């Protein structure tokens, strides 16, 4: 069974540009979560999508946005990039939205803003 | 709202010794608890979870965790540490917020196993 995949692995952008990160969940999983992890520290919850709808978002500005497609894959967009957006962005998927199902993580996208 | 705490930023253990990584939680109702591990430059990997049943939960890579309701703890344990266990460990608890379930994450504990 294929795991969660993310692309690209690394992304280098200039301040003010836009970044688009992509995630494909495990087959059969309907929920996709996005997290930001700076400097190998804790996870900061960004967004949660389930069945194509945004279920919840963390304490991040509106320039962080995303969507989930009919095939349950997801895209995270970060507009007007700032230096502090440099981080590892992790995507996770789970079987459902009940919270009782464990989340499975992708390898992450390392975003560097210069 | 639920919360989870990992009181140690770092735990150092000699190879072959038992290890414990601590996690405490605050919930209303029955908790759903999870442990994850993150190896350097990698995503998180699910280790184990407690939802109901036996207080001792066994997981991947020889890890286990003990649910203690009276002490509101869910400590991660392994009888004999390996150097390869060196990683960042996260505890998480399910919360019900804004009409949705979500995971609340601890800050993480860095585990260092010395040869």
Short mmCIF file of C-alpha atoms in Angstrom, two decimals:
data_model
loop_
_atom_site.label_atom_id
_atom_site.label_comp_id
_atom_site.label_asym_id
_atom_site.label_seq_id
_atom_site.Cartn_x
_atom_site.Cartn_y
_atom_site.Cartn_z
CA UNK A 1 0.00 0.00 0.00
CA UNK A 2 1.44 3.37 -0.99
CA UNK A 3 1.90 5.88 1.81
CA UNK A 4 1.19 9.58 1.88
CA UNK A 5 3.17 11.37 -0.81
CA UNK A 6 4.15 15.01 -0.95
CA UNK A 7 5.68 17.14 -3.67
CA UNK A 8 8.01 18.78 -4.12
CA UNK A 9 10.57 17.54 -1.60
CA UNK A 10 12.29 20.90 -1.48
CA UNK A 11 11.07 24.31 -2.56
CA UNK A 12 13.06 27.53 -2.60
CA UNK A 13 11.19 30.78 -3.01
CA UNK A 14 11.85 34.48 -2.66
CA UNK A 15 10.05 36.66 -0.15
CA UNK A 16 6.75 37.88 -1.60
CA UNK A 17 6.31 34.96 -3.97
CA UNK A 18 3.67 32.23 -3.76
CA UNK A 19 4.31 28.57 -2.94
CA UNK A 20 2.13 25.58 -3.79
CA UNK A 21 2.60 22.29 -1.98
CA UNK A 22 0.83 19.07 -2.91
CA UNK A 23 -0.24 15.98 -1.01
CA UNK A 24 -1.73 12.64 -2.01
CA UNK A 25 -3.33 10.66 0.84
CA UNK A 26 -3.34 6.93 1.36
CA UNK A 27 -5.97 5.26 -0.81
CA UNK A 28 -9.28 5.17 1.04
CA UNK A 29 -8.44 8.04 3.36
CA UNK A 30 -10.79 11.01 3.14
CA UNK A 31 -9.18 13.39 5.64
CA UNK A 32 -6.06 15.41 4.92
CA UNK A 33 -4.22 17.54 7.47
CA UNK A 34 -1.49 20.12 6.99
CA UNK A 35 1.09 21.02 9.64
CA UNK A 36 4.00 23.42 9.84
CA UNK A 37 7.15 22.35 11.67
CA UNK A 38 9.85 24.94 12.09
CA UNK A 39 13.45 24.00 12.95
CA UNK A 40 12.59 20.42 13.95
CA UNK A 41 10.37 21.67 16.73
CA UNK A 42 6.72 21.01 17.51
CA UNK A 43 3.87 20.69 15.07
CA UNK A 44 1.66 23.65 14.35
CA UNK A 45 -1.72 22.68 12.93
CA UNK A 46 -2.56 24.53 9.72
CA UNK A 47 -5.59 23.05 7.97
CA UNK A 48 -7.85 20.03 7.90
CA UNK A 49 -9.90 18.90 4.92
CA UNK A 50 -12.41 16.09 4.82
CA UNK A 51 -14.64 15.07 1.91
CA UNK A 52 -13.64 18.20 0.01
CA UNK A 53 -14.52 20.64 2.76
CA UNK A 54 -12.34 22.65 5.11
CA UNK A 55 -13.16 21.33 8.59
CA UNK A 56 -10.83 23.43 10.68
CA UNK A 57 -7.88 25.75 10.46
CA UNK A 58 -5.18 26.69 12.92
CA UNK A 59 -4.03 30.09 14.03
CA UNK A 60 -2.43 31.15 10.75
CA UNK A 61 -3.09 34.21 8.57
CA UNK A 62 -5.41 33.96 5.54
CA UNK A 63 -2.46 33.89 3.15
CA UNK A 64 -2.22 30.23 4.11
CA UNK A 65 -4.98 28.47 2.20
CA UNK A 66 -5.69 25.21 0.51
CA UNK A 67 -8.18 22.90 -1.01
CA UNK A 68 -9.04 19.24 -1.37
CA UNK A 69 -9.84 17.74 -4.72
CA UNK A 70 -12.50 15.09 -5.55
CA UNK A 71 -9.80 12.37 -5.46
CA UNK A 72 -8.98 13.55 -1.87
CA UNK A 73 -5.56 14.91 -2.79
CA UNK A 74 -4.83 18.33 -1.41
CA UNK A 75 -2.94 21.50 -2.14
CA UNK A 76 -1.54 24.06 0.30
CA UNK A 77 -0.95 27.57 -0.99
CA UNK A 78 1.10 30.16 0.79
CA UNK A 79 0.87 33.67 -0.63
CA UNK A 80 3.12 36.65 -0.04
CA UNK A 81 5.87 34.49 1.44
CA UNK A 82 7.75 35.76 4.45
CA UNK A 83 11.12 34.62 5.76
CA UNK A 84 9.50 33.04 8.81
CA UNK A 85 7.46 30.74 6.56
CA UNK A 86 10.63 28.70 6.08
CA UNK A 87 9.77 25.31 7.60
CA UNK A 88 8.99 21.67 6.97
CA UNK A 89 5.37 21.33 5.85
CA UNK A 90 3.87 17.97 6.71
CA UNK A 91 0.76 16.44 5.27
CA UNK A 92 -1.11 13.62 6.97
CA UNK A 93 -4.16 11.57 6.09
CA UNK A 94 -6.61 9.48 8.07
CA UNK A 95 -9.46 7.13 7.33
CA UNK A 96 -12.17 9.36 8.70
CA UNK A 97 -12.94 12.51 10.62
CA UNK A 98 -13.79 11.01 13.98
CA UNK A 99 -10.38 11.59 15.46
CA UNK A 100 -10.14 8.00 16.60
CA UNK A 101 -8.18 7.04 13.53
CA UNK A 102 -4.44 7.55 13.52
CA UNK A 103 -2.92 10.00 11.08
CA UNK A 104 -0.33 8.84 8.59
CA UNK A 105 2.29 11.37 7.58
CA UNK A 106 4.13 12.08 4.39
CA UNK A 107 7.86 12.88 4.27
CA UNK A 108 7.22 16.62 4.11
CA UNK A 109 8.12 19.52 1.86
CA UNK A 110 11.03 21.68 3.00
CA UNK A 111 10.18 25.28 2.10
CA UNK A 112 12.99 27.81 2.19
CA UNK A 113 12.19 31.50 1.75
CA UNK A 114 15.11 33.77 0.91
CA UNK B 1 -10.42 22.02 25.77
CA UNK B 2 -8.06 19.10 26.01
CA UNK B 3 -4.35 19.55 26.42
CA UNK B 4 -1.28 17.37 26.44
CA UNK B 5 2.10 17.99 28.04
CA UNK B 6 5.49 16.41 27.51
CA UNK B 7 7.42 17.69 30.52
CA UNK B 8 10.89 16.78 29.24
CA UNK B 9 12.47 18.50 26.26
CA UNK B 10 15.16 15.82 26.11
CA UNK B 11 15.74 12.38 27.58
CA UNK B 12 19.16 10.71 27.60
CA UNK B 13 19.44 6.95 28.03
CA UNK B 14 22.31 4.50 27.68
CA UNK B 15 21.88 1.75 25.10
CA UNK B 16 20.40 -1.39 26.63
CA UNK B 17 18.72 0.48 29.49
CA UNK B 18 14.96 0.90 29.76
CA UNK B 19 13.54 4.17 28.52
CA UNK B 20 10.50 6.22 29.44
CA UNK B 21 9.16 9.27 27.63
CA UNK B 22 6.51 11.06 29.65
CA UNK B 23 3.14 12.40 28.57
CA UNK B 24 0.32 13.81 30.66
CA UNK B 25 -3.05 14.98 29.46
CA UNK B 26 -6.10 16.93 30.49
CA UNK B 27 -9.42 15.77 29.12
CA UNK B 28 -13.11 15.74 29.74
CA UNK B 29 -14.44 12.28 29.08
CA UNK B 30 -12.51 9.28 27.86
CA UNK B 31 -9.26 10.16 26.15
CA UNK B 32 -8.00 8.95 22.81
CA UNK B 33 -4.19 9.04 23.06
CA UNK B 34 -1.47 8.59 20.47
CA UNK B 35 2.32 8.35 20.22
CA UNK B 36 4.32 9.23 17.13
CA UNK B 37 8.04 9.19 16.32
CA UNK B 38 9.95 11.44 13.95
CA UNK B 39 13.39 10.47 12.71
CA UNK B 40 15.69 13.26 11.42
CA UNK B 41 14.44 14.91 8.23
CA UNK B 42 11.45 12.58 8.05
CA UNK B 43 7.72 12.74 8.57
CA UNK B 44 6.07 11.38 11.69
CA UNK B 45 5.37 7.68 12.10
CA UNK B 46 2.50 6.28 14.13
CA UNK B 47 3.68 4.11 17.05
CA UNK B 48 0.57 3.23 19.05
CA UNK B 49 -2.75 4.45 20.38
CA UNK B 50 -5.07 3.98 23.33
CA UNK B 51 -8.82 4.23 22.89
CA UNK B 52 -10.23 1.72 25.32
CA UNK B 53 -9.45 -1.64 26.89
CA UNK B 54 -6.16 -2.86 28.32
CA UNK B 55 -4.15 -0.08 29.95
CA UNK B 56 -0.91 -1.44 28.47
CA UNK B 57 -0.76 -0.82 24.75
CA UNK B 58 1.87 -2.42 22.54
CA UNK B 59 3.08 -0.73 19.41
CA UNK B 60 5.72 -0.72 16.72
CA UNK B 61 9.48 -1.24 17.18
CA UNK B 62 9.05 -2.81 20.64
CA UNK B 63 7.49 0.27 22.20
CA UNK B 64 4.60 0.17 24.63
CA UNK B 65 2.65 2.76 26.57
CA UNK B 66 0.77 2.60 29.83
CA UNK B 67 -2.49 4.46 30.25
CA UNK B 68 -2.99 5.63 33.84
CA UNK B 69 -6.35 7.30 34.37
CA UNK B 70 -5.74 8.36 37.97
CA UNK B 71 -2.48 10.08 37.08
CA UNK B 72 -3.75 11.24 33.65
CA UNK B 73 -0.59 9.91 32.05
CA UNK B 74 0.31 7.95 28.96
CA UNK B 75 4.05 7.30 29.21
CA UNK B 76 5.93 5.64 26.38
CA UNK B 77 8.28 2.83 27.37
CA UNK B 78 10.73 0.35 25.97
CA UNK B 79 12.55 -2.32 28.03
CA UNK B 80 15.90 -2.03 26.24
CA UNK B 81 16.87 1.07 24.26
CA UNK B 82 18.66 0.96 20.92
CA UNK B 83 20.81 3.71 19.43
CA UNK B 84 18.41 3.68 16.48
CA UNK B 85 15.59 4.76 18.83
CA UNK B 86 17.15 8.22 18.95
CA UNK B 87 14.48 10.51 17.52
CA UNK B 88 11.80 13.07 18.37
CA UNK B 89 8.70 11.67 20.05
CA UNK B 90 5.27 13.29 20.08
CA UNK B 91 2.26 12.53 22.25
CA UNK B 92 -1.22 13.60 21.06
CA UNK B 93 -4.77 13.56 22.44
CA UNK B 94 -8.06 13.81 20.60
CA UNK B 95 -10.06 16.95 21.25
CA UNK B 96 -13.58 17.97 20.25
CA UNK B 97 -13.51 21.60 19.16
CA UNK B 98 -15.71 23.69 16.88
CA UNK B 99 -17.95 20.68 16.21
CA UNK B 100 -15.01 18.62 14.96
CA UNK B 101 -12.52 16.17 16.33
CA UNK B 102 -8.86 17.07 16.05
CA UNK B 103 -5.54 16.03 17.56
CA UNK B 104 -3.81 18.22 20.13
CA UNK B 105 -0.06 17.67 20.01
CA UNK B 106 2.56 17.81 22.70
CA UNK B 107 5.71 19.84 22.09
CA UNK B 108 7.82 16.76 21.54
CA UNK B 109 10.63 15.06 23.46
CA UNK B 110 14.04 14.46 21.96
CA UNK B 111 15.29 11.00 22.90
CA UNK B 112 19.02 10.42 22.73
CA UNK B 113 20.36 6.89 23.16
CA UNK B 114 24.09 6.78 23.83
CA UNK B 115 26.17 3.70 22.92
#
